[in-house]
Every structure is written in structure tokens, then in C-alpha cells.
Amino acid sequence: MRKILAIAAIAGSTAMTGLALVPATAQASTSAATGSVATAESSTASFGNWGRYFSSDRKAYTFGKTWKSHGKVYTKWYGVEKRGGKKGWIWFEFYQNGGWHKFNRSWDGKTVGSWNGRGIKKVYTFTCWGGKFDHCGSKHRIY
């Protein structure tokens, strides 16, 4: 249903602006053929609120907000996990100044964190529980 509405919106906007309809429908059919993974990433690639991104066992999740101001990209994130001997982990991978960088933070219970940087073009995140590389959920683009 969403694909039909998206195609109708594209057709309506191209008719209003006088653009050719053929490239728009070709792009819509290409995105439909690639599957839901591509559409999920493209929908989360915008600024603003993101999350509840769960670990694979759903014992921890993260959510937050990403925005750009005065040339800096800011991310504020919240972590929630089941209390008890193990920790939740959030990973950030970002493209900055021509190279990929990554870092992680751990927490027990609930926490709030933030970070920022200049020259950042893309940011991805994922959540793990029980260890840095244990029970990791899927990766999501947040900027």
C-alpha cells in the first residue's frame, strides 16, 4: 500500500513540475526490487529522532536524536537494558574526513550519553547486550 501511495505521490509531483515520469517509476521499481532493507535504511537516514534499536535478544535497546548545527553533528542517545550482571553496549560508526571511525559505550540499567564532531557525513549505530560483540542487533543509519 505504501509503495502505491509513494508512486502516486511521485507521479503527481512530476506531473505538477513537468518532469518525465519514466525515470521516477524506474527508480520506484528498483527500490521495490531491492527489498525492505534498503527502504528501512533510507527512512532512518534523516535527521531527528531515531530508535528503539534492540539487541538481537531484545534485552537492551537504544534511542536518541541526531542533528546538525553550525557544521557539527550532534547525537544524544539513551540506553535501557535489563538490570543484572551484564551490560548493554551501543556502537557508533561514522564517516569523517575521508575515513570510517567507530567507538562504543557500555552501561548498566539506564543511561544518557552524547557526542559530536565536525566533518561527519554518515553515522550508523547498533546495540549489543552481554558484551561488546554479543547479541548485537542490526545496524541502522541515523545520519
Short mmCIF file of C-alpha atoms in Angstrom, two decimals:
data_model
loop_
_atom_site.label_atom_id
_atom_site.label_comp_id
_atom_site.label_asym_id
_atom_site.label_seq_id
_atom_site.Cartn_x
_atom_site.Cartn_y
_atom_site.Cartn_z
CA MET A 1 0.00 0.00 0.00
CA ARG A 2 2.84 2.41 0.88
CA LYS A 3 4.55 1.71 -2.43
CA ILE A 4 1.38 2.53 -4.34
CA LEU A 5 0.97 5.78 -2.40
CA ALA A 6 4.62 6.67 -2.99
CA ILE A 7 4.30 6.02 -6.72
CA ALA A 8 1.12 8.10 -6.84
CA ALA A 9 2.87 10.94 -4.97
CA ILE A 10 5.84 10.80 -7.34
CA ALA A 11 3.53 10.76 -10.35
CA GLY A 12 1.58 13.72 -9.01
CA SER A 13 4.69 15.75 -8.23
CA THR A 14 6.24 15.02 -11.60
CA ALA A 15 3.02 15.99 -13.38
CA MET A 16 2.95 19.29 -11.48
CA THR A 17 6.57 20.15 -12.26
CA GLY A 18 6.52 18.82 -15.82
CA LEU A 19 9.29 16.28 -15.26
CA ALA A 20 9.42 13.00 -17.12
CA LEU A 21 7.54 10.17 -15.43
CA VAL A 22 9.74 7.34 -16.76
CA PRO A 23 12.81 7.89 -14.50
CA ALA A 24 10.64 8.25 -11.39
CA THR A 25 8.82 4.97 -12.00
CA ALA A 26 12.08 3.22 -12.86
CA GLN A 27 13.54 4.35 -9.54
CA ALA A 28 10.41 3.25 -7.65
CA SER A 29 10.52 -0.21 -9.23
CA THR A 30 14.25 -0.51 -8.46
CA SER A 31 13.70 0.28 -4.77
CA ALA A 32 10.83 -2.21 -4.65
CA ALA A 33 13.09 -4.92 -6.08
CA THR A 34 15.86 -4.35 -3.54
CA GLY A 35 13.62 -5.25 -0.62
CA SER A 36 12.69 -3.81 2.72
CA VAL A 37 16.27 -3.41 3.99
CA ALA A 38 17.01 -0.57 1.57
CA THR A 39 13.75 1.18 2.38
CA ALA A 40 14.34 0.82 6.11
CA GLU A 41 17.78 2.41 5.88
CA SER A 42 16.61 5.25 3.69
CA SER A 43 13.77 6.06 6.08
CA THR A 44 16.12 6.29 9.06
CA ALA A 45 18.77 8.33 7.26
CA SER A 46 17.15 11.67 8.06
CA PHE A 47 17.86 13.97 10.96
CA GLY A 48 15.86 13.83 14.12
CA ASN A 49 14.66 11.18 16.47
CA TRP A 50 15.70 7.57 15.96
CA GLY A 51 15.35 4.30 17.74
CA ARG A 52 14.27 1.89 19.69
CA TYR A 53 17.05 -0.20 18.22
CA PHE A 54 17.17 -3.51 20.09
CA SER A 55 19.92 -6.03 20.68
CA SER A 56 19.30 -9.38 18.99
CA ASP A 57 17.90 -10.91 22.20
CA ARG A 58 15.81 -7.76 22.91
CA LYS A 59 17.31 -7.33 26.39
CA ALA A 60 18.70 -3.87 25.59
CA TYR A 61 17.67 -1.02 23.35
CA THR A 62 18.80 2.47 22.44
CA PHE A 63 17.09 5.54 21.05
CA GLY A 64 18.03 9.16 20.60
CA LYS A 65 18.26 12.23 18.43
CA THR A 66 20.81 13.37 15.82
CA TRP A 67 21.04 16.86 14.36
CA LYS A 68 23.46 19.24 12.66
CA SER A 69 24.18 22.75 13.89
CA HIS A 70 26.93 25.18 12.83
CA GLY A 71 28.86 22.49 10.94
CA LYS A 72 28.81 19.95 13.79
CA VAL A 73 26.77 16.77 14.00
CA TYR A 74 25.38 16.11 17.47
CA THR A 75 23.97 12.85 18.82
CA LYS A 76 22.21 12.39 22.15
CA TRP A 77 21.34 8.79 22.98
CA TYR A 78 19.56 6.88 25.71
CA GLY A 79 20.24 3.27 26.69
CA VAL A 80 17.94 0.88 28.54
CA GLU A 81 18.75 -2.71 29.49
CA LYS A 82 17.67 -5.38 31.94
CA ARG A 83 19.48 -4.96 35.21
CA GLY A 84 21.74 -7.75 36.36
CA GLY A 85 25.33 -8.85 35.81
CA LYS A 86 25.64 -7.94 32.14
CA LYS A 87 25.84 -4.60 30.37
CA GLY A 88 24.32 -3.03 27.28
CA TRP A 89 26.61 -1.66 24.57
CA ILE A 90 25.99 0.95 21.91
CA TRP A 91 28.25 1.21 18.87
CA PHE A 92 28.64 4.21 16.61
CA GLU A 93 30.31 4.05 13.20
CA PHE A 94 30.79 7.32 11.32
CA TYR A 95 32.41 8.63 8.15
CA GLN A 96 34.54 11.69 8.87
CA ASN A 97 37.27 13.42 6.87
CA GLY A 98 37.58 10.62 4.31
CA GLY A 99 37.66 7.63 6.67
CA TRP A 100 35.49 5.39 8.82
CA HIS A 101 35.75 5.52 12.61
CA LYS A 102 33.95 3.64 15.35
CA PHE A 103 33.59 3.65 19.10
CA ASN A 104 31.35 2.13 21.75
CA ARG A 105 29.95 2.87 25.19
CA SER A 106 28.61 0.47 27.82
CA TRP A 107 26.01 0.95 30.51
CA ASP A 108 24.13 -0.95 33.20
CA GLY A 109 20.45 -0.15 33.77
CA LYS A 110 19.53 3.18 32.16
CA THR A 111 21.84 5.89 30.89
CA VAL A 112 22.10 9.02 28.75
CA GLY A 113 25.08 9.94 26.61
CA SER A 114 26.05 12.38 23.88
CA TRP A 115 28.84 13.11 21.43
CA ASN A 116 29.54 15.40 18.49
CA GLY A 117 32.03 16.03 15.71
CA ARG A 118 32.85 18.18 12.68
CA GLY A 119 33.03 16.92 9.12
CA ILE A 120 30.79 13.91 9.72
CA LYS A 121 28.91 12.69 6.63
CA LYS A 122 27.27 9.43 7.80
CA VAL A 123 26.51 7.84 11.19
CA TYR A 124 25.39 4.26 11.87
CA THR A 125 24.52 2.66 15.21
CA PHE A 126 23.69 -0.74 16.65
CA THR A 127 23.04 -2.17 20.12
CA CYS A 128 24.53 -5.22 21.85
CA TRP A 129 23.85 -6.89 25.21
CA GLY A 130 26.08 -9.04 27.39
CA GLY A 131 29.37 -7.96 25.79
CA LYS A 132 30.87 -5.72 23.13
CA PHE A 133 30.17 -8.23 20.39
CA ASP A 134 27.43 -10.40 21.95
CA HIS A 135 23.76 -10.41 20.93
CA CYS A 136 24.18 -7.47 18.57
CA GLY A 137 21.16 -6.12 16.75
CA SER A 138 21.03 -4.80 13.21
CA LYS A 139 22.86 -1.68 12.07
CA HIS A 140 20.83 1.49 11.39
CA ARG A 141 21.79 4.73 9.69
CA ILE A 142 20.91 7.70 11.89
CA TYR A 143 22.60 10.48 9.87
#
